[in-house]
mmCIF file of N, CA, C and O in Angstrom:
data_model
loop_
_atom_site.group_PDB
_atom_site.id
_atom_site.type_symbol
_atom_site.label_atom_id
_atom_site.label_comp_id
_atom_site.label_asym_id
_atom_site.label_seq_id
_atom_site.Cartn_x
_atom_site.Cartn_y
_atom_site.Cartn_z
ATOM 1 N N ALA A 1 99.997 108.832 94.334
ATOM 2 C CA ALA A 1 98.802 108.322 93.693
ATOM 3 C C ALA A 1 97.624 108.468 94.647
ATOM 4 O O ALA A 1 97.784 108.391 95.858
ATOM 5 N N ASN A 2 96.462 108.644 94.094
ATOM 6 C CA ASN A 2 95.234 108.779 94.868
ATOM 7 C C ASN A 2 94.821 107.394 95.365
ATOM 8 O O ASN A 2 94.375 106.556 94.604
ATOM 9 N N LEU A 3 94.963 107.150 96.659
ATOM 10 C CA LEU A 3 94.685 105.833 97.212
ATOM 11 C C LEU A 3 93.203 105.498 97.230
ATOM 12 O O LEU A 3 92.842 104.340 97.400
ATOM 13 N N GLU A 4 92.336 106.467 97.053
ATOM 14 C CA GLU A 4 90.909 106.185 96.944
ATOM 15 C C GLU A 4 90.539 105.830 95.505
ATOM 16 O O GLU A 4 89.521 105.201 95.265
ATOM 17 N N PHE A 5 91.361 106.212 94.565
ATOM 18 C CA PHE A 5 91.134 105.919 93.152
ATOM 19 C C PHE A 5 91.531 104.477 92.848
ATOM 20 O O PHE A 5 90.875 103.787 92.087
ATOM 21 N N TYR A 6 92.608 104.015 93.442
ATOM 22 C CA TYR A 6 93.109 102.652 93.264
ATOM 23 C C TYR A 6 92.800 101.849 94.516
ATOM 24 O O TYR A 6 92.856 102.369 95.619
ATOM 25 N N ASN A 7 92.469 100.580 94.345
ATOM 26 C CA ASN A 7 92.311 99.721 95.514
ATOM 27 C C ASN A 7 92.795 98.319 95.181
ATOM 28 O O ASN A 7 92.823 97.917 94.026
ATOM 29 N N CYS A 8 93.180 97.598 96.196
ATOM 30 C CA CYS A 8 93.678 96.236 96.028
ATOM 31 C C CYS A 8 92.578 95.265 96.445
ATOM 32 O O CYS A 8 92.138 95.282 97.593
ATOM 33 N N PRO A 9 92.131 94.388 95.518
ATOM 34 C CA PRO A 9 91.055 93.460 95.834
ATOM 35 C C PRO A 9 91.525 92.193 96.550
ATOM 36 O O PRO A 9 90.719 91.335 96.868
ATOM 37 N N VAL A 10 92.806 92.081 96.811
ATOM 38 C CA VAL A 10 93.364 90.884 97.436
ATOM 39 C C VAL A 10 93.439 91.104 98.945
ATOM 40 O O VAL A 10 93.920 92.148 99.404
ATOM 41 N N GLN A 11 92.972 90.124 99.696
ATOM 42 C CA GLN A 11 93.021 90.207 101.158
ATOM 43 C C GLN A 11 94.455 90.490 101.596
ATOM 44 O O GLN A 11 95.405 89.905 101.083
ATOM 45 N N GLU A 12 94.617 91.394 102.535
ATOM 46 C CA GLU A 12 95.945 91.863 102.931
ATOM 47 C C GLU A 12 96.891 90.718 103.309
ATOM 48 O O GLU A 12 98.061 90.719 102.925
ATOM 49 N N SER A 13 96.413 89.721 103.994
ATOM 50 C CA SER A 13 97.269 88.610 104.416
ATOM 51 C C SER A 13 97.729 87.738 103.249
ATOM 52 O O SER A 13 98.685 86.979 103.376
ATOM 53 N N ALA A 14 97.074 87.855 102.095
ATOM 54 C CA ALA A 14 97.415 87.040 100.932
ATOM 55 C C ALA A 14 98.170 87.818 99.857
ATOM 56 O O ALA A 14 98.476 87.275 98.798
ATOM 57 N N ARG A 15 98.491 89.079 100.101
ATOM 58 C CA ARG A 15 99.150 89.910 99.093
ATOM 59 C C ARG A 15 100.616 89.538 98.911
ATOM 60 O O ARG A 15 101.290 89.120 99.841
ATOM 61 N N SER A 16 101.075 89.727 97.709
ATOM 62 C CA SER A 16 102.470 89.480 97.365
ATOM 63 C C SER A 16 103.187 90.814 97.229
ATOM 64 O O SER A 16 102.590 91.805 96.816
ATOM 65 N N ASN A 17 104.463 90.850 97.553
ATOM 66 C CA ASN A 17 105.222 92.082 97.316
ATOM 67 C C ASN A 17 105.913 92.048 95.955
ATOM 68 O O ASN A 17 106.623 92.971 95.601
ATOM 69 N N LYS A 18 105.684 90.991 95.193
ATOM 70 C CA LYS A 18 106.254 90.891 93.850
ATOM 71 C C LYS A 18 105.194 90.915 92.754
ATOM 72 O O LYS A 18 105.499 91.178 91.611
ATOM 73 N N ASN A 19 103.967 90.613 93.093
ATOM 74 C CA ASN A 19 102.846 90.697 92.165
ATOM 75 C C ASN A 19 101.858 91.696 92.748
ATOM 76 O O ASN A 19 101.134 91.390 93.691
ATOM 77 N N ILE A 20 101.847 92.884 92.189
ATOM 78 C CA ILE A 20 101.039 93.975 92.712
ATOM 79 C C ILE A 20 99.740 94.055 91.911
ATOM 80 O O ILE A 20 99.772 94.176 90.687
ATOM 81 N N VAL A 21 98.615 93.973 92.604
ATOM 82 C CA VAL A 21 97.304 93.958 91.963
ATOM 83 C C VAL A 21 96.510 95.174 92.429
ATOM 84 O O VAL A 21 96.523 95.505 93.604
ATOM 85 N N TRP A 22 95.832 95.818 91.495
ATOM 86 C CA TRP A 22 94.957 96.925 91.875
ATOM 87 C C TRP A 22 93.804 97.027 90.909
ATOM 88 O O TRP A 22 93.867 96.570 89.775
ATOM 89 N N ARG A 23 92.721 97.612 91.407
ATOM 90 C CA ARG A 23 91.541 97.884 90.606
ATOM 91 C C ARG A 23 91.324 99.381 90.568
ATOM 92 O O ARG A 23 91.755 100.112 91.460
ATOM 93 N N LEU A 24 90.645 99.832 89.534
ATOM 94 C CA LEU A 24 90.235 101.223 89.411
ATOM 95 C C LEU A 24 88.725 101.282 89.631
ATOM 96 O O LEU A 24 88.062 100.251 89.624
ATOM 97 N N PRO A 25 88.151 102.473 89.816
ATOM 98 C CA PRO A 25 86.728 102.575 90.137
ATOM 99 C C PRO A 25 85.783 101.967 89.099
ATOM 100 O O PRO A 25 84.705 101.506 89.441
ATOM 101 N N LYS A 26 86.193 101.960 87.826
ATOM 102 C CA LYS A 26 85.333 101.438 86.758
ATOM 103 C C LYS A 26 86.169 100.608 85.796
ATOM 104 O O LYS A 26 87.337 100.899 85.561
ATOM 105 N N GLU A 27 85.530 99.580 85.201
ATOM 106 C CA GLU A 27 86.241 98.729 84.249
ATOM 107 C C GLU A 27 86.737 99.498 83.039
ATOM 108 O O GLU A 27 87.809 99.218 82.522
ATOM 109 N N ASP A 28 85.955 100.491 82.578
ATOM 110 C CA ASP A 28 86.405 101.246 81.415
ATOM 111 C C ASP A 28 87.660 102.058 81.735
ATOM 112 O O ASP A 28 88.493 102.290 80.864
ATOM 113 N N LEU A 29 87.826 102.468 82.994
ATOM 114 C CA LEU A 29 89.062 103.149 83.384
ATOM 115 C C LEU A 29 90.240 102.178 83.379
ATOM 116 O O LEU A 29 91.357 102.559 83.031
ATOM 117 N N GLU A 30 89.992 100.921 83.744
ATOM 118 C CA GLU A 30 91.054 99.923 83.685
ATOM 119 C C GLU A 30 91.502 99.707 82.242
ATOM 120 O O GLU A 30 92.695 99.615 81.955
ATOM 121 N N LYS A 31 90.539 99.660 81.334
ATOM 122 C CA LYS A 31 90.878 99.513 79.911
ATOM 123 C C LYS A 31 91.666 100.727 79.418
ATOM 124 O O LYS A 31 92.627 100.590 78.667
ATOM 125 N N GLN A 32 91.260 101.913 79.849
ATOM 126 C CA GLN A 32 91.968 103.144 79.489
ATOM 127 C C GLN A 32 93.384 103.132 80.065
ATOM 128 O O GLN A 32 94.340 103.520 79.400
ATOM 129 N N PHE A 33 93.517 102.674 81.300
ATOM 130 C CA PHE A 33 94.823 102.588 81.959
ATOM 131 C C PHE A 33 95.767 101.713 81.141
ATOM 132 O O PHE A 33 96.891 102.107 80.834
ATOM 133 N N VAL A 34 95.292 100.518 80.769
ATOM 134 C CA VAL A 34 96.128 99.589 79.995
ATOM 135 C C VAL A 34 96.439 100.169 78.616
ATOM 136 O O VAL A 34 97.573 100.076 78.136
ATOM 137 N N ALA A 35 95.461 100.810 77.982
ATOM 138 C CA ALA A 35 95.684 101.408 76.668
ATOM 139 C C ALA A 35 96.755 102.492 76.736
ATOM 140 O O ALA A 35 97.647 102.554 75.881
ATOM 141 N N GLU A 36 96.676 103.352 77.747
ATOM 142 C CA GLU A 36 97.674 104.414 77.878
ATOM 143 C C GLU A 36 99.034 103.850 78.260
ATOM 144 O O GLU A 36 100.064 104.345 77.806
ATOM 145 N N GLU A 37 99.032 102.816 79.069
ATOM 146 C CA GLU A 37 100.280 102.157 79.447
ATOM 147 C C GLU A 37 100.962 101.585 78.201
ATOM 148 O O GLU A 37 102.161 101.749 77.999
ATOM 149 N N LEU A 38 100.186 100.958 77.333
ATOM 150 C CA LEU A 38 100.744 100.417 76.086
ATOM 151 C C LEU A 38 101.246 101.534 75.177
ATOM 152 O O LEU A 38 102.299 101.410 74.558
ATOM 153 N N ALA A 39 100.491 102.636 75.108
ATOM 154 C CA ALA A 39 100.893 103.771 74.278
ATOM 155 C C ALA A 39 102.209 104.377 74.757
ATOM 156 O O ALA A 39 102.968 104.926 73.964
ATOM 157 N N GLU A 40 102.477 104.259 76.053
ATOM 158 C CA GLU A 40 103.728 104.768 76.626
ATOM 159 C C GLU A 40 104.873 103.782 76.438
ATOM 160 O O GLU A 40 106.002 104.049 76.850
ATOM 161 N N GLY A 41 104.586 102.611 75.846
ATOM 162 C CA GLY A 41 105.620 101.607 75.626
ATOM 163 C C GLY A 41 105.908 100.758 76.853
ATOM 164 O O GLY A 41 106.937 100.089 76.911
ATOM 165 N N MET A 42 105.018 100.767 77.826
ATOM 166 C CA MET A 42 105.223 99.987 79.046
ATOM 167 C C MET A 42 104.329 98.755 79.009
ATOM 168 O O MET A 42 103.466 98.567 79.856
ATOM 169 N N ASN A 43 104.539 97.892 78.057
ATOM 170 C CA ASN A 43 103.634 96.759 77.852
ATOM 171 C C ASN A 43 103.953 95.577 78.770
ATOM 172 O O ASN A 43 104.036 94.449 78.342
ATOM 173 N N TRP A 44 104.077 95.845 80.044
ATOM 174 C CA TRP A 44 104.397 94.770 80.981
ATOM 175 C C TRP A 44 103.318 94.574 82.038
ATOM 176 O O TRP A 44 103.475 93.771 82.928
ATOM 177 N N LEU A 45 102.208 95.288 81.955
ATOM 178 C CA LEU A 45 101.103 95.051 82.885
ATOM 179 C C LEU A 45 100.179 93.991 82.300
ATOM 180 O O LEU A 45 100.059 93.854 81.092
ATOM 181 N N LYS A 46 99.534 93.257 83.184
ATOM 182 C CA LYS A 46 98.603 92.219 82.769
ATOM 183 C C LYS A 46 97.308 92.411 83.536
ATOM 184 O O LYS A 46 97.233 93.184 84.476
ATOM 185 N N VAL A 47 96.294 91.642 83.150
ATOM 186 C CA VAL A 47 95.038 91.605 83.885
ATOM 187 C C VAL A 47 95.101 90.391 84.802
ATOM 188 O O VAL A 47 95.471 89.296 84.375
ATOM 189 N N HIS A 48 94.768 90.572 86.077
ATOM 190 C CA HIS A 48 94.804 89.471 87.034
ATOM 191 C C HIS A 48 93.700 88.472 86.695
ATOM 192 O O HIS A 48 92.549 88.847 86.533
ATOM 193 N N ARG A 49 94.048 87.200 86.588
ATOM 194 C CA ARG A 49 93.095 86.177 86.149
ATOM 195 C C ARG A 49 91.906 85.996 87.080
ATOM 196 O O ARG A 49 90.780 85.864 86.619
ATOM 197 N N SER A 50 92.136 85.976 88.378
ATOM 198 C CA SER A 50 91.028 85.635 89.272
ATOM 199 C C SER A 50 90.281 86.839 89.836
ATOM 200 O O SER A 50 89.094 86.742 90.096
ATOM 201 N N VAL A 51 90.937 87.966 90.034
ATOM 202 C CA VAL A 51 90.250 89.118 90.632
ATOM 203 C C VAL A 51 90.057 90.272 89.659
ATOM 204 O O VAL A 51 89.434 91.267 90.002
ATOM 205 N N GLY A 52 90.585 90.168 88.450
ATOM 206 C CA GLY A 52 90.483 91.261 87.497
ATOM 207 C C GLY A 52 91.432 92.384 87.869
ATOM 208 O O GLY A 52 92.300 92.238 88.723
ATOM 209 N N GLY A 53 91.281 93.499 87.228
ATOM 210 C CA GLY A 53 92.149 94.628 87.513
ATOM 211 C C GLY A 53 93.524 94.476 86.882
ATOM 212 O O GLY A 53 93.738 93.647 86.006
ATOM 213 N N CYS A 54 94.440 95.294 87.333
ATOM 214 C CA CYS A 54 95.785 95.332 86.772
ATOM 215 C C CYS A 54 96.743 94.549 87.661
ATOM 216 O O CYS A 54 96.595 94.503 88.871
ATOM 217 N N LEU A 55 97.737 93.956 87.016
ATOM 218 C CA LEU A 55 98.738 93.172 87.712
ATOM 219 C C LEU A 55 100.108 93.555 87.190
ATOM 220 O O LEU A 55 100.353 93.530 85.992
ATOM 221 N N ALA A 56 100.979 93.962 88.090
ATOM 222 C CA ALA A 56 102.374 94.244 87.744
ATOM 223 C C ALA A 56 103.245 93.231 88.480
ATOM 224 O O ALA A 56 103.209 93.151 89.707
ATOM 225 N N SER A 57 103.979 92.418 87.732
ATOM 226 C CA SER A 57 104.915 91.475 88.337
ATOM 227 C C SER A 57 106.278 92.152 88.366
ATOM 228 O O SER A 57 106.866 92.409 87.323
ATOM 229 N N VAL A 58 106.747 92.439 89.560
ATOM 230 C CA VAL A 58 107.982 93.211 89.703
ATOM 231 C C VAL A 58 109.134 92.337 90.209
ATOM 232 O O VAL A 58 109.867 92.707 91.112
ATOM 233 N N TYR A 59 109.288 91.196 89.573
ATOM 234 C CA TYR A 59 110.412 90.319 89.881
ATOM 235 C C TYR A 59 111.696 90.950 89.360
ATOM 236 O O TYR A 59 111.676 91.935 88.621
ATOM 237 N N ASN A 60 112.827 90.353 89.687
ATOM 238 C CA ASN A 60 114.103 90.941 89.293
ATOM 239 C C ASN A 60 114.323 90.938 87.776
ATOM 240 O O ASN A 60 115.242 91.575 87.291
ATOM 241 N N ALA A 61 113.473 90.266 87.014
ATOM 242 C CA ALA A 61 113.600 90.303 85.557
ATOM 243 C C ALA A 61 112.983 91.571 84.960
ATOM 244 O O ALA A 61 113.211 91.887 83.801
ATOM 245 N N MET A 62 112.207 92.310 85.743
ATOM 246 C CA MET A 62 111.618 93.551 85.256
ATOM 247 C C MET A 62 112.715 94.604 85.166
ATOM 248 O O MET A 62 113.468 94.790 86.112
ATOM 249 N N PRO A 63 112.819 95.275 84.037
ATOM 250 C CA PRO A 63 113.833 96.328 83.919
ATOM 251 C C PRO A 63 113.627 97.419 84.972
ATOM 252 O O PRO A 63 112.490 97.783 85.302
ATOM 253 N N VAL A 64 114.710 97.924 85.510
ATOM 254 C CA VAL A 64 114.655 98.965 86.537
ATOM 255 C C VAL A 64 113.893 100.184 86.025
ATOM 256 O O VAL A 64 113.108 100.782 86.755
ATOM 257 N N ALA A 65 114.087 100.532 84.761
ATOM 258 C CA ALA A 65 113.387 101.689 84.188
ATOM 259 C C ALA A 65 111.874 101.506 84.272
ATOM 260 O O ALA A 65 111.142 102.458 84.548
ATOM 261 N N CYS A 66 111.398 100.292 84.056
ATOM 262 C CA CYS A 66 109.956 100.022 84.150
ATOM 263 C C CYS A 66 109.478 100.151 85.589
ATOM 264 O O CYS A 66 108.419 100.721 85.849
ATOM 265 N N ALA A 67 110.246 99.619 86.525
ATOM 266 C CA ALA A 67 109.866 99.711 87.936
ATOM 267 C C ALA A 67 109.813 101.169 88.394
ATOM 268 O O ALA A 67 108.957 101.540 89.196
ATOM 269 N N LYS A 68 110.698 101.996 87.872
ATOM 270 C CA LYS A 68 110.681 103.414 88.222
ATOM 271 C C LYS A 68 109.554 104.160 87.525
ATOM 272 O O LYS A 68 109.007 105.118 88.058
ATOM 273 N N ALA A 69 109.188 103.725 86.324
ATOM 274 C CA ALA A 69 108.143 104.402 85.556
ATOM 275 C C ALA A 69 106.741 104.106 86.089
ATOM 276 O O ALA A 69 105.843 104.939 85.975
ATOM 277 N N LEU A 70 106.546 102.944 86.691
ATOM 278 C CA LEU A 70 105.211 102.555 87.139
ATOM 279 C C LEU A 70 104.590 103.543 88.120
ATOM 280 O O LEU A 70 103.470 104.003 87.895
ATOM 281 N N PRO A 71 105.249 103.905 89.227
ATOM 282 C CA PRO A 71 104.589 104.840 90.152
ATOM 283 C C PRO A 71 104.321 106.213 89.532
ATOM 284 O O PRO A 71 103.304 106.849 89.834
ATOM 285 N N ASP A 72 105.196 106.657 88.646
ATOM 286 C CA ASP A 72 104.961 107.934 87.965
ATOM 287 C C ASP A 72 103.717 107.851 87.095
ATOM 288 O O ASP A 72 102.875 108.750 87.091
ATOM 289 N N PHE A 73 103.588 106.759 86.343
ATOM 290 C CA PHE A 73 102.444 106.567 85.467
ATOM 291 C C PHE A 73 101.154 106.461 86.286
ATOM 292 O O PHE A 73 100.140 107.077 85.957
ATOM 293 N N ILE A 74 101.194 105.693 87.375
ATOM 294 C CA ILE A 74 100.024 105.530 88.236
ATOM 295 C C ILE A 74 99.590 106.882 88.806
ATOM 296 O O ILE A 74 98.399 107.208 88.819
ATOM 297 N N GLY A 75 100.543 107.662 89.273
ATOM 298 C CA GLY A 75 100.227 108.973 89.826
ATOM 299 C C GLY A 75 99.631 109.907 88.792
ATOM 300 O O GLY A 75 98.629 110.579 89.043
ATOM 301 N N GLU A 76 100.215 109.936 87.613
ATOM 302 C CA GLU A 76 99.727 110.817 86.548
ATOM 303 C C GLU A 76 98.317 110.386 86.102
ATOM 304 O O GLU A 76 97.447 111.227 85.872
ATOM 305 N N PHE A 77 98.089 109.087 85.989
ATOM 306 C CA PHE A 77 96.783 108.601 85.559
ATOM 307 C C PHE A 77 95.705 109.003 86.570
ATOM 308 O O PHE A 77 94.626 109.452 86.186
ATOM 309 N N SER A 78 95.988 108.871 87.869
ATOM 310 C CA SER A 78 94.984 109.254 88.860
ATOM 311 C C SER A 78 94.751 110.768 88.883
ATOM 312 O O SER A 78 93.643 111.226 89.144
ATOM 313 N N ARG A 79 95.782 111.558 88.561
ATOM 314 C CA ARG A 79 95.573 113.009 88.476
ATOM 315 C C ARG A 79 94.680 113.364 87.293
ATOM 316 O O ARG A 79 93.847 114.257 87.375
ATOM 317 N N LYS A 80 94.828 112.631 86.179
ATOM 318 C CA LYS A 80 94.026 112.904 84.987
ATOM 319 C C LYS A 80 92.581 112.449 85.150
ATOM 320 O O LYS A 80 91.656 113.133 84.716
ATOM 321 N N TYR A 81 92.382 111.285 85.741
ATOM 322 C CA TYR A 81 91.051 110.665 85.737
ATOM 323 C C TYR A 81 90.405 110.550 87.111
ATOM 324 O O TYR A 81 89.242 110.177 87.215
ATOM 325 N N GLY A 82 91.159 110.828 88.173
ATOM 326 C CA GLY A 82 90.619 110.668 89.528
ATOM 327 C C GLY A 82 89.931 111.872 89.939
ATOM 328 O O GLY A 82 89.315 112.298 90.728
#
């Protein structure tokens, strides 16, 4: 994934390894990201309440297939729009 396209708005010392938060360069791209994610049947991303952007909770209840699909989807999205 293009690390300049995605960024994490959470201070590094406060980041979780189970709740992954990222922002895209523009809000309309975030809306597009969620729309395409839903179209792919991966309706498990949320919007972070306090910082905005996308939130993936990758606790052990998340299906393995979803955890494997996320980085592929993120990479493909940045290739299309980054």
